[in-house]
Coordinates of C-alpha atoms in Angstrom, one line a residue:
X1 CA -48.4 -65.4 55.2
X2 CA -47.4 -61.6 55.0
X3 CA -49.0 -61.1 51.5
X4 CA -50.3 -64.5 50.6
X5 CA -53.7 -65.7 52.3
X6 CA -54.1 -69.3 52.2
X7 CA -57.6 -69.7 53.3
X8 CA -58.7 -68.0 49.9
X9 CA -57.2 -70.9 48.5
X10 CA -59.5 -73.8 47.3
X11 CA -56.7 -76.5 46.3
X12 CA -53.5 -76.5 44.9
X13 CA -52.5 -79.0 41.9
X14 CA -49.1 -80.2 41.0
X15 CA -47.7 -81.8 37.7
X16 CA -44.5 -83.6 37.6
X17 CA -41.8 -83.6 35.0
X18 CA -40.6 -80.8 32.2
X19 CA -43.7 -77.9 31.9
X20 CA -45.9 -78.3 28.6
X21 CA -44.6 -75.4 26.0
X22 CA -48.2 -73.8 27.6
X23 CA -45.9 -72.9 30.7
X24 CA -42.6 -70.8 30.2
X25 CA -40.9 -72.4 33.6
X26 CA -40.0 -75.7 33.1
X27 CA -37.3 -75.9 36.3
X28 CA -39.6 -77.2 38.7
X29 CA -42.6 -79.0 37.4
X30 CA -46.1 -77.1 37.7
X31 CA -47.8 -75.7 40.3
X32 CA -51.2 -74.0 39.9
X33 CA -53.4 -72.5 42.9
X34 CA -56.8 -72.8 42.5
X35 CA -59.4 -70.2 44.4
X36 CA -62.2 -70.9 45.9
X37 CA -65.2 -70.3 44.8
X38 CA -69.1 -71.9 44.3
X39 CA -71.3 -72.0 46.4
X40 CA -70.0 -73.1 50.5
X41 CA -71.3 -72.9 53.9
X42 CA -70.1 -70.3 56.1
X43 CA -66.5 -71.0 57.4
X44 CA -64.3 -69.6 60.2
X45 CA -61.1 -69.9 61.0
X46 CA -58.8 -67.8 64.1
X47 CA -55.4 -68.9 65.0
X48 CA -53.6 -67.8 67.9
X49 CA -49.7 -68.7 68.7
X50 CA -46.5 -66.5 70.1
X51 CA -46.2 -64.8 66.9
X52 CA -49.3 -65.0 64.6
X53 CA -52.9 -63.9 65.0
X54 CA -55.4 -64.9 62.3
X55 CA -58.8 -64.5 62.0
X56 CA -60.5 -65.7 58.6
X57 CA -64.2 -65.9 57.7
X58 CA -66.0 -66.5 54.0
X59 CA -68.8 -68.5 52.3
X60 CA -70.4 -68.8 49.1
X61 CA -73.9 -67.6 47.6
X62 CA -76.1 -68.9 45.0
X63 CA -77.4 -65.7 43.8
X64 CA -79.9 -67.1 41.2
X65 CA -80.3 -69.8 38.5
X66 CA -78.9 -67.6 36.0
X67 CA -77.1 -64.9 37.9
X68 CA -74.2 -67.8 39.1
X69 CA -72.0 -67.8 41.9
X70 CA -70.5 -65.7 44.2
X71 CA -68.3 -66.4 47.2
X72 CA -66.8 -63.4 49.8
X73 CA -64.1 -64.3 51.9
X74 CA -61.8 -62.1 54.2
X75 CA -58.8 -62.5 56.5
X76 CA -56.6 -60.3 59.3
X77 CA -53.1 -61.0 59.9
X78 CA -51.2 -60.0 63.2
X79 CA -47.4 -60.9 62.6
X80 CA -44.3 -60.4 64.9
X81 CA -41.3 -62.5 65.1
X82 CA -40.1 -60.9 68.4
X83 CA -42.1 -58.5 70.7
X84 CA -38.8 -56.4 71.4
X85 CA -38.5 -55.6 67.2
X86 CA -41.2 -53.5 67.0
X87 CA -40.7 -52.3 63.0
X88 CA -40.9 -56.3 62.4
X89 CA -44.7 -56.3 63.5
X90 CA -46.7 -56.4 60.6
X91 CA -50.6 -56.7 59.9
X92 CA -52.8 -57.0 56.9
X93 CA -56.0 -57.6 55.5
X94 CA -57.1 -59.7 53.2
X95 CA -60.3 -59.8 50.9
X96 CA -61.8 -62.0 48.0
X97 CA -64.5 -62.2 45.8
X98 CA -65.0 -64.5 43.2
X99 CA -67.6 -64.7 40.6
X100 CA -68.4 -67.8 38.5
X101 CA -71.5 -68.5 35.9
X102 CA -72.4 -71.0 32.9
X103 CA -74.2 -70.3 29.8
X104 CA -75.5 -72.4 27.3
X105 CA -76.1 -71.9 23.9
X106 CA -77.1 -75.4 22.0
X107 CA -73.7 -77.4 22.2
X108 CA -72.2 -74.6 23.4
X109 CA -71.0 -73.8 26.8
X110 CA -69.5 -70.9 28.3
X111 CA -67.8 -70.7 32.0
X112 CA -67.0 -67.0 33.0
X113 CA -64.8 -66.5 36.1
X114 CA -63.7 -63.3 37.5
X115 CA -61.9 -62.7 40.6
X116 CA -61.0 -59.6 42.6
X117 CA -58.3 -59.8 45.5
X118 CA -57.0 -56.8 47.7
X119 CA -54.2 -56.4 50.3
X120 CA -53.9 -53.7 52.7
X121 CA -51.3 -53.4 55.6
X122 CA -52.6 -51.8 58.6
X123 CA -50.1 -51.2 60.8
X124 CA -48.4 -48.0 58.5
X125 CA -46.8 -46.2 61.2
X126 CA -44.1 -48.0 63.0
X127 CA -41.9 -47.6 66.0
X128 CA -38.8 -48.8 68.0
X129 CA -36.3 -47.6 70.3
X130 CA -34.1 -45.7 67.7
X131 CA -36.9 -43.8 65.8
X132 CA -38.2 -43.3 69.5
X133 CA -35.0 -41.9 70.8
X134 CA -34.3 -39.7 67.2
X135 CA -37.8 -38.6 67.1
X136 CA -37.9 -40.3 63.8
X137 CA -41.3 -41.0 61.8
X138 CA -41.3 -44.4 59.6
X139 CA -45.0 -45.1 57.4
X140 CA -45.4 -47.7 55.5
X141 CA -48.2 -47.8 52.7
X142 CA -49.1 -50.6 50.8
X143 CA -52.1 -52.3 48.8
X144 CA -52.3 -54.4 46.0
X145 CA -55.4 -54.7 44.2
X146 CA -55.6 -57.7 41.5
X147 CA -58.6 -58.5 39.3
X148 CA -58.8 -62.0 37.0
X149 CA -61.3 -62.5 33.8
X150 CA -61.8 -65.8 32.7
X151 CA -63.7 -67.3 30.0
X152 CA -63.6 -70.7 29.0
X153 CA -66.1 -71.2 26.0
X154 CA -66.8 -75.8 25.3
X155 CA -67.6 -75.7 21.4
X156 CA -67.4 -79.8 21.2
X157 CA -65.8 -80.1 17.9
X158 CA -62.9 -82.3 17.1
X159 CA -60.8 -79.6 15.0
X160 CA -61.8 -77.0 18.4
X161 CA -63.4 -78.4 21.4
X162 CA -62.3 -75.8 24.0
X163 CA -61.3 -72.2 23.6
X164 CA -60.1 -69.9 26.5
X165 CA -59.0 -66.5 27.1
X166 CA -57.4 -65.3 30.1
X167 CA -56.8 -62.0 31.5
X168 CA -55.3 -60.9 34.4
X169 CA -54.0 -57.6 36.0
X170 CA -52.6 -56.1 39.1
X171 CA -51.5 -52.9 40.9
X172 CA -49.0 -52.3 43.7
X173 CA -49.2 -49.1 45.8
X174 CA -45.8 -49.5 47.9
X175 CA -44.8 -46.0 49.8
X176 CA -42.6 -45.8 52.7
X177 CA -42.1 -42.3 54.2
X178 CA -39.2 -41.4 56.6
X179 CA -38.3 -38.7 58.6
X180 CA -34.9 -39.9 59.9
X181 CA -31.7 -38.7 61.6
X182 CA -28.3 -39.4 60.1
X183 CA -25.5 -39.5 62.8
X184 CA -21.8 -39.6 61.9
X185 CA -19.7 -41.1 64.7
X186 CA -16.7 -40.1 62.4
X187 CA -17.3 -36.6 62.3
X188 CA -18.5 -34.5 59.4
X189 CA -19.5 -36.5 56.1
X190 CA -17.8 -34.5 52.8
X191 CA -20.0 -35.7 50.0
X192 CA -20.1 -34.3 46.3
X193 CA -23.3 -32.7 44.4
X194 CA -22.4 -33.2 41.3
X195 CA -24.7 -35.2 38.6
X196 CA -22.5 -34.0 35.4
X197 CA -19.0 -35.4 34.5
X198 CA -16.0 -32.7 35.4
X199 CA -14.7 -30.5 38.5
X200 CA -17.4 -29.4 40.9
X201 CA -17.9 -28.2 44.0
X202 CA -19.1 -30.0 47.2
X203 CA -20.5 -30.1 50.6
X204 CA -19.8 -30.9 54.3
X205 CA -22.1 -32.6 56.0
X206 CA -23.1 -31.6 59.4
X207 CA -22.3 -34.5 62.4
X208 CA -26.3 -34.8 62.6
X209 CA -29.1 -33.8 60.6
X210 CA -32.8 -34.7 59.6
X211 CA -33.1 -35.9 56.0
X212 CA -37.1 -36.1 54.9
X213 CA -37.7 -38.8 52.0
X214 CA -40.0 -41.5 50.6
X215 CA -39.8 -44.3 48.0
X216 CA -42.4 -44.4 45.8
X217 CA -43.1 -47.8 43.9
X218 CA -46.4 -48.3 41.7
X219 CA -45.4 -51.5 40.1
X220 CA -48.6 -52.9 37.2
X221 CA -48.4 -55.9 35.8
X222 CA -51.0 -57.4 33.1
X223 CA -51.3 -60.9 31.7
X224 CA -53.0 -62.4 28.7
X225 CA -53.7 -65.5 27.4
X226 CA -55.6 -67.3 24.7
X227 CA -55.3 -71.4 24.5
X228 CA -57.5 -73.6 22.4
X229 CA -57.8 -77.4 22.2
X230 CA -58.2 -79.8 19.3
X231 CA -58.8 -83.1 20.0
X232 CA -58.4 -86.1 17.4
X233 CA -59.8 -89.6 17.6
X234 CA -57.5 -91.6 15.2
X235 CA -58.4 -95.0 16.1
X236 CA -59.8 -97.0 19.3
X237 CA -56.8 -96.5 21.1
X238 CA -55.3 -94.5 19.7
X239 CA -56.3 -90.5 20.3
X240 CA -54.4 -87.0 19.6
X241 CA -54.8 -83.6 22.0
X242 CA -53.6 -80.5 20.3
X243 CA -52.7 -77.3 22.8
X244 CA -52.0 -73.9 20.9
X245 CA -52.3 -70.1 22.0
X246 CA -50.6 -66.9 22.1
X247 CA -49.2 -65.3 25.8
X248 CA -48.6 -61.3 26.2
X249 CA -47.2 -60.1 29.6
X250 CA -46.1 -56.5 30.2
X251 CA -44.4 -54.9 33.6
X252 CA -44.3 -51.6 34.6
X253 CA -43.5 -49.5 37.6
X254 CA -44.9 -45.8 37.6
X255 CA -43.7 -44.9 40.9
X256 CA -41.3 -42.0 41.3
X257 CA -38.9 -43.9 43.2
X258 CA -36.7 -42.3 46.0
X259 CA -37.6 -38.8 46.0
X260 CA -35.6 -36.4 48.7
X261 CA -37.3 -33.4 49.8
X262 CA -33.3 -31.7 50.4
X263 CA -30.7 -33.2 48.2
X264 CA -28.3 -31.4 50.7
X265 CA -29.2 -33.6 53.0
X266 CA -29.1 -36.8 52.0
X267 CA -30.5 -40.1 53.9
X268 CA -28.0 -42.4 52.8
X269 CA -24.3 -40.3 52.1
X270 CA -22.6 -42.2 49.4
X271 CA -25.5 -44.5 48.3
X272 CA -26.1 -43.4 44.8
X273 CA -29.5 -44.5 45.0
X274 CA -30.5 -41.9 47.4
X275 CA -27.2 -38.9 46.2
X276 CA -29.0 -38.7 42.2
X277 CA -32.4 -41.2 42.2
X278 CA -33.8 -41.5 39.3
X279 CA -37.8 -42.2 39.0
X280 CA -38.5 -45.2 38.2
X281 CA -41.1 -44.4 35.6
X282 CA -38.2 -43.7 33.7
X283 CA -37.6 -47.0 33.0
X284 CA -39.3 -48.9 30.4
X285 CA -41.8 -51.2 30.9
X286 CA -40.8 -55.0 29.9
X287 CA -43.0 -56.8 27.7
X288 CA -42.7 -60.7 26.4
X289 CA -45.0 -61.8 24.0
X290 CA -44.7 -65.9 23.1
X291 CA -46.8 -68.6 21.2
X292 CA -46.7 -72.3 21.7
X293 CA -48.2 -75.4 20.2
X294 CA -48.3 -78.8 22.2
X295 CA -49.5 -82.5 20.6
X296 CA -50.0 -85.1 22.7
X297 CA -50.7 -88.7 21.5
X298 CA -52.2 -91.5 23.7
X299 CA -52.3 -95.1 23.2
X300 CA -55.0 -96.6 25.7
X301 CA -55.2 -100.1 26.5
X302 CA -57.0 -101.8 29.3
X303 CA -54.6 -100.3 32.2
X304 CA -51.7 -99.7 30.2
X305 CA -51.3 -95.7 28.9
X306 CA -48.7 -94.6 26.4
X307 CA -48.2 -91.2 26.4
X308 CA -46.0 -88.8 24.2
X309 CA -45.8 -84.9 24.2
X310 CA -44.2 -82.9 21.8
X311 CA -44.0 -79.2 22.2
X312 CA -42.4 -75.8 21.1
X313 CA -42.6 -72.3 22.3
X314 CA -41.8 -68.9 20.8
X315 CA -40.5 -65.9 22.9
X316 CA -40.2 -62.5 21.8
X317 CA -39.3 -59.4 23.9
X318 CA -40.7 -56.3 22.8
X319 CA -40.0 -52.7 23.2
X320 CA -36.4 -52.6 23.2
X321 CA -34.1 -50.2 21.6
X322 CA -33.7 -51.4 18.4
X323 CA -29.3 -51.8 19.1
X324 CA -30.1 -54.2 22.0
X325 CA -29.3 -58.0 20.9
X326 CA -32.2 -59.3 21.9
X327 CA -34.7 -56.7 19.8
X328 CA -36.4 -58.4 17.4
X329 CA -35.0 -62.3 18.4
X330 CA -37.7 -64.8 18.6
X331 CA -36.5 -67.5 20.4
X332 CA -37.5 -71.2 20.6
X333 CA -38.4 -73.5 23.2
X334 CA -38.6 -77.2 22.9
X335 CA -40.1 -79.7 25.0
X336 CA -40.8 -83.2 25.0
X337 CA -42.4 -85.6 27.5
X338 CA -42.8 -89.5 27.6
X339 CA -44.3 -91.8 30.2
X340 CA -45.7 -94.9 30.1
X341 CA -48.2 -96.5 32.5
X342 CA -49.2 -100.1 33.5
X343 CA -50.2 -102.3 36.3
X344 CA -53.8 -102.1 38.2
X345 CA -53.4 -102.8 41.7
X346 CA -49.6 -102.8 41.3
X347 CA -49.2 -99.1 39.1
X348 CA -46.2 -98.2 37.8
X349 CA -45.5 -95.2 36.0
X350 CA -41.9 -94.7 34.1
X351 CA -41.4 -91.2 32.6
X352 CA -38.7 -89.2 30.5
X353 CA -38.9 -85.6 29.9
X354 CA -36.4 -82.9 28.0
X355 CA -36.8 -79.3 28.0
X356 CA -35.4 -76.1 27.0
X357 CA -36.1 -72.5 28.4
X358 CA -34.8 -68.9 27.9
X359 CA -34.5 -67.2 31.0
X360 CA -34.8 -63.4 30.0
X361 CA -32.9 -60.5 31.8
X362 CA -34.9 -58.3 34.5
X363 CA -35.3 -54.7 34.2
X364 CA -32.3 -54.2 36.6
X365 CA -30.2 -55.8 33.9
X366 CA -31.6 -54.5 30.8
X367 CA -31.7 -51.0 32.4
X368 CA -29.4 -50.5 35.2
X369 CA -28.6 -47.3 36.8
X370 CA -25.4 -44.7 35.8
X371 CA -22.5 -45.3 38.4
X372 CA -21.1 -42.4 39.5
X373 CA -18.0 -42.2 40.4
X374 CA -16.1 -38.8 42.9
X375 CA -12.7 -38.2 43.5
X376 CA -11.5 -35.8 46.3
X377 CA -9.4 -32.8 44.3
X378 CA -9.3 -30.6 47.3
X379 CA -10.3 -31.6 50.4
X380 CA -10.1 -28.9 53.1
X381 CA -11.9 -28.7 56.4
X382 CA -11.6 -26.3 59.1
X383 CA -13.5 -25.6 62.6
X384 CA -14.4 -22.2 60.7
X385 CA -17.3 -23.3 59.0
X386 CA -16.6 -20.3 56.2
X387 CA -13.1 -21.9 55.4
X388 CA -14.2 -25.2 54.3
X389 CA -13.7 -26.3 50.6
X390 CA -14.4 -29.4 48.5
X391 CA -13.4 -30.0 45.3
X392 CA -14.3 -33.4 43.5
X393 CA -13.7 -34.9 40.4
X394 CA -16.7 -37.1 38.9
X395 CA -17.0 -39.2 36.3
X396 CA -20.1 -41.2 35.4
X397 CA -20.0 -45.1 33.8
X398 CA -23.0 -45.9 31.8
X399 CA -23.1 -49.9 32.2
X400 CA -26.0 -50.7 30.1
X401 CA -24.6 -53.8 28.5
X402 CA -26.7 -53.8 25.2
X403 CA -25.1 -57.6 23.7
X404 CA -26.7 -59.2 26.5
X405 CA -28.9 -62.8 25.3
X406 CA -31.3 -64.4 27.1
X407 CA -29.8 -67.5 29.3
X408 CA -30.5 -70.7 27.9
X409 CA -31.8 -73.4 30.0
X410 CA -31.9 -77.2 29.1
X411 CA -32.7 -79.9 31.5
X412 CA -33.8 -83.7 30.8
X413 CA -35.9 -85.8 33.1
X414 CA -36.0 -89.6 34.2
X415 CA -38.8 -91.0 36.7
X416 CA -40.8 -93.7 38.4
X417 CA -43.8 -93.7 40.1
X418 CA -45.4 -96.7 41.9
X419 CA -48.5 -96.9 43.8
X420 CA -49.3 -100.4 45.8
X421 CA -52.0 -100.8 48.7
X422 CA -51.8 -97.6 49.7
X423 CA -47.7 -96.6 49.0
X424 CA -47.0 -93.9 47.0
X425 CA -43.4 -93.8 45.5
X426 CA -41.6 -91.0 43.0
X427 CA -38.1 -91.1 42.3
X428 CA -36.9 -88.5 39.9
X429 CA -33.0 -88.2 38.8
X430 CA -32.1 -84.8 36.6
X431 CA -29.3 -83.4 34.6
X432 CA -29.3 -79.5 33.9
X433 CA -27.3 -77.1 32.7
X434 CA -26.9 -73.6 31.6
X435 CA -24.2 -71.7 30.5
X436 CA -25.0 -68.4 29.7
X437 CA -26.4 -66.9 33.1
X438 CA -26.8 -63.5 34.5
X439 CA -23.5 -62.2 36.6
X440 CA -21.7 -58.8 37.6
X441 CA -18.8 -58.6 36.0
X442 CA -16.1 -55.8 37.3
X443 CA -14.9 -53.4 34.6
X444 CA -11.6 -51.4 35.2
X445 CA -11.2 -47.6 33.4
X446 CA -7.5 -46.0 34.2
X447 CA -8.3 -42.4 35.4
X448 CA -6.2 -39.2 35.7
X449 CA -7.0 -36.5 37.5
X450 CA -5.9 -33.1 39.0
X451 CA -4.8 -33.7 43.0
X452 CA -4.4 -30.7 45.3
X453 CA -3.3 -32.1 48.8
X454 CA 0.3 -30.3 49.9
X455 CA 0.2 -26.9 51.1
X456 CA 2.4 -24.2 49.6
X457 CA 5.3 -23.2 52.1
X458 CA 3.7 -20.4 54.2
X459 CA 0.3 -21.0 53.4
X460 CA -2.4 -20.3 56.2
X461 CA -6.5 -20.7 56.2
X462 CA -7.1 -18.6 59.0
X463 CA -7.9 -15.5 56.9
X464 CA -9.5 -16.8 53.3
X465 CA -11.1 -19.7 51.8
X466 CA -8.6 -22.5 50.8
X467 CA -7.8 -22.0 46.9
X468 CA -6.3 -24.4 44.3
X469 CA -3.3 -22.1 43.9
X470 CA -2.9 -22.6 47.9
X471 CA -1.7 -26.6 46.9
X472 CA 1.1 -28.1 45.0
X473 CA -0.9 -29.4 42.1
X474 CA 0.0 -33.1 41.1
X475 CA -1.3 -35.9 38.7
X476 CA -3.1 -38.4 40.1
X477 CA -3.7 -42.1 38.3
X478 CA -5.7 -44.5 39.5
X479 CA -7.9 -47.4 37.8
X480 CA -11.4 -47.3 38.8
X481 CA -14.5 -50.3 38.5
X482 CA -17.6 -50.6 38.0
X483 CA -20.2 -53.5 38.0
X484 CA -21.5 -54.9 34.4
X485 CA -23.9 -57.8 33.9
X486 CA -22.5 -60.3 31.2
X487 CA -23.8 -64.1 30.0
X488 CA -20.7 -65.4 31.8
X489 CA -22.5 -67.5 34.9
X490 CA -22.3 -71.6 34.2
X491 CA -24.3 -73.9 36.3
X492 CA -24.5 -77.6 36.2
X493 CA -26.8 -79.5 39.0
X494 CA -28.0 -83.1 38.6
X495 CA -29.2 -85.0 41.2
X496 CA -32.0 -87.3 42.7
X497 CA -35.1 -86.6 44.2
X498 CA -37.5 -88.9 46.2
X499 CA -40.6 -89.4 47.6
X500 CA -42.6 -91.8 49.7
X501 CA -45.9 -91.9 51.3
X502 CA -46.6 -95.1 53.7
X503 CA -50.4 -96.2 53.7
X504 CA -52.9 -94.3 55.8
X505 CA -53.0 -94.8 59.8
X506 CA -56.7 -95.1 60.0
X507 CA -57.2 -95.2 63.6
X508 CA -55.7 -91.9 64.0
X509 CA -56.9 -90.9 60.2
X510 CA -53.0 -90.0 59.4
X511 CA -50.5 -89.9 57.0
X512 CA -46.7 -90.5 57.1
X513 CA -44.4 -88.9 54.5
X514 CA -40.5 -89.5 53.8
X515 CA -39.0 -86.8 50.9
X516 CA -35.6 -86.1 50.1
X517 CA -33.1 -85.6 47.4
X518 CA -29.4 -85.3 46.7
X519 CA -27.8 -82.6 44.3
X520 CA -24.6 -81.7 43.4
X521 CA -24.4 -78.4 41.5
X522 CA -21.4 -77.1 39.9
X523 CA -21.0 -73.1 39.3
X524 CA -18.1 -71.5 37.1
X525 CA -17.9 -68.9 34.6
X526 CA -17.1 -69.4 30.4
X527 CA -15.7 -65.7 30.4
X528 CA -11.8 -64.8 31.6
X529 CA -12.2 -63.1 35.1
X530 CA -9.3 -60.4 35.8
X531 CA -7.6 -58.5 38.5

């Protein structure tokens, strides 16, 4: 409910069994919201309860015989779990507009959709006791603007009867700006300032201090599509659908990330995230390009329906390096689906699906940040705030892991569905597996370094700054880790999933619903873990 408003939404359709090769996510069937939009009467909607407060209103205009449709809807959101957590409160509003018209041109027809959706939160500066107490200041910004283009053009032709292209786009504007107070119950924080490898000198920390910062993030994300539709009459019952098109998606955040006004005063001590940030429109954008092609045959007769899908996809990431494993890899998707329906008053459905998919690495795993890495060489602290020296020792992992693949999912289908005087029933059983997921993997480096810690005999502070050549200098070994994502994570789940919908109560015009499943889902590893 946060960033989601469901009164915008005119319906919501869902397809059982493995996705067509259309849809990249074959795990959990398909789900597609639909919008509203045509032409409604005015509709208004509040909601009041101990946490929520709503208040919705939107309808839809005719604007003219040839100017189409256009329907306005808009929502505000008051959200608190609990009235003594006041940084949980949240608010937002919420507006829609979505435009729809149809041309004709002889046989032709063309539908044009566009859609624009925006999100603001409202309630940007918050409060609670701490940031009361600490005079701290905490603003939160955010919007997110999206726009959809559709056009869907009906040419009636066997060898193309539908052609569609699809664009889509959005923009996040996600600030959060702090003024806060970091307290040390364990006395001064030593932290190092270092962001080369090598000896450097660092810092004490004062016991409290005021560190000014904001995080930045200005994700954009943009969609494409293009699907066409062939459709085939080879005999009376016999018919053939043909679904093809090419898919283009590309992410990119533009934000600077965490961005600290004094670097001497850091917000987090020892997060690395917040010690040496780094922007994140650094990082480069991911974009996936893919293809598919779908044929489905049907064999109609009387109430009886044979159907059989056969599918493929293509995946190809773009811009990476050109030493990454994965540059240049088309990868292939199968997918196949079979059901077979009969019965009139007594329908039964049986159905067998099999699917592949390649999950593809995130940004965070393609590109994850340096780990740093600072060892304490000298350490000395005294009341005497001119006496104090730090010495550390850093060394800096890069744990880009450039072999990684794409994880390979497979999964295979068996169902029934039965519908009899008003029961609905769906049993599904599944087997899938993967063996090449995404996991952390600790790496272990041996590391040797210069360790001042014992005091020369008659050695005092009171009178100069604490020198190496103060210490008994000593070799110090030690193995160090860092975190590294490999294909190494296996899971196995199978399992049964059910669901059954008694006839309709039509006194009280309701519904009853029993769902269910049971899974059992194995996880290991197919790569050596060691200590």
């Amino acid at each position: 409910m946060r960033y989601i408003s469901t009164d915008h939404i005119q319906r919501v359709e869902f397809t059982r069994g493995i996705s067509s090769a259309q849809h990249g996510n074959l795990s959990s069937g398909l789900i597609q919201v639909h919008s509203k939009y045509g032409v409604t009467p005015l509709r208004v909607r509040v909601k009041a309860d101990l946490k929520n407060k709503l208040v919705y209103a939107g309808k839809g205009f005719k604007l003219s015989e040839k100017a189409g449709t256009l329907h306005l809807g808009a929502d505000y959101l008051h959200s608190i779990d609990d009235i003594r957590e006041e940084m949980d409160k949240f608010s937002r509003f919420t507006a829609q507009a979505y435009y729809n018209n149809q041309f004709k041109f002889g046989d032709y027809r063309l539908d044009l959709d566009a859609k624009l959706n925006q999100t603001i939160s409202m309630n940007k500066m918050k409060k609670d006791e701490l940031t009361y107490e600490y005079n701290e200041t905490y603003k939160a910004d955010y919007s997110k603007t999206s726009l959809l283009l559709k056009g869907n053009l009906t040419l009636n032709r066997s060898w193309l009867e539908k052609l569609e292209l699809l664009l889509s786009s959005d923009v996040v504007f996600d600030k959060i700006t702090r003024h806060k107070m970091v307290l040390s119950s364990s006395g001064p924080l030593n932290v190092p300032l270092a962001k080369e490898e090598g000896e450097h000198e660092g810092m004490f920390l004062p016991g409290k201090y005021y560190s000014d910062f904001y995080i930045d993030n200005i994700p954009v994300n943009l969609f494409t599509q293009l699907n066409a539709t062939s459709r085939f009459q080879l005999s009376t019952p016999v018919s053939t659908n043909l679904f093809y098109g090419l898919e283009y998606r590309r992410s990119k955040n533009r934000g600077d990330g965490a961005v600290i006004e004094d670097e001497t005063r850091p917000p987090y001590p020892y997060d690395n995230s917040y010690m040496r940030p780094r922007p994140n429109h650094q990082i480069p954008a991911l974009s996936i390009g893919a293809a598919y092609l779908q044929a489905e045959l049907l064999h109609s007769t009387g109430n009886n329906l044979f159907k059989l899908s056969l599918g493929g996809r293509l995946t190809e990431m773009f811009n990476l390096a050109d030493d990454y494993a994965l540059s240049g890899k088309v990868l292939a998707e199968p997918r196949v689906n079979i059901s077979y329906t009969f019965g009139h008053s007594f329908k039964n459905t049986f159905r067998a699906g099999y699917g592949e998919e390649n999950k593809l690495p995130t940004l965070d795993y393609l590109y994850p940040e340096k780990i740093y890495k600072d060892f304490y060489m000298l350490n000395a602290y005294s009341n005497k705030e001119e006496y104090r020296r730090l010495i550390t020792y850093t060394n800096i992992y890069d744990v880009v892991n450039k072999d990684i693949r794409e994880n390979r999912n497979r999964k295979i289908e068996l169902g029934w569905d039965m519908e009899y005087q008003g029961f609905d029933i769906s049993v599904t059983a599944f087997y899938e597996k993967t063996s090449s997921g995404f996991e952390y993997f600790k790496v272990y480096n041996p590391l040797t370094y210069d360790l001042y810690r014992t005091l020369k005999p008659g050695v005092s502070f009171n009178d100069h700054i604490p020198q190496k050549d103060d210490y008994e200098k000593e070799k110090y070994s030690i193995f160090t880790n860092s975190s590294r994502v490999m294909n190494s994570k296996k899971t196995i789940k199978k399992g049964v999933e059910y669901r059954v919908i008694f006839p309709r109560i039509e006194p009280i015009y309701t519904s009853v619903e029993l769902n269910g499943a049971f899974y059992k889902t194995n996880y290991g590893s197919v790569l050596p873990e060691y200590y």
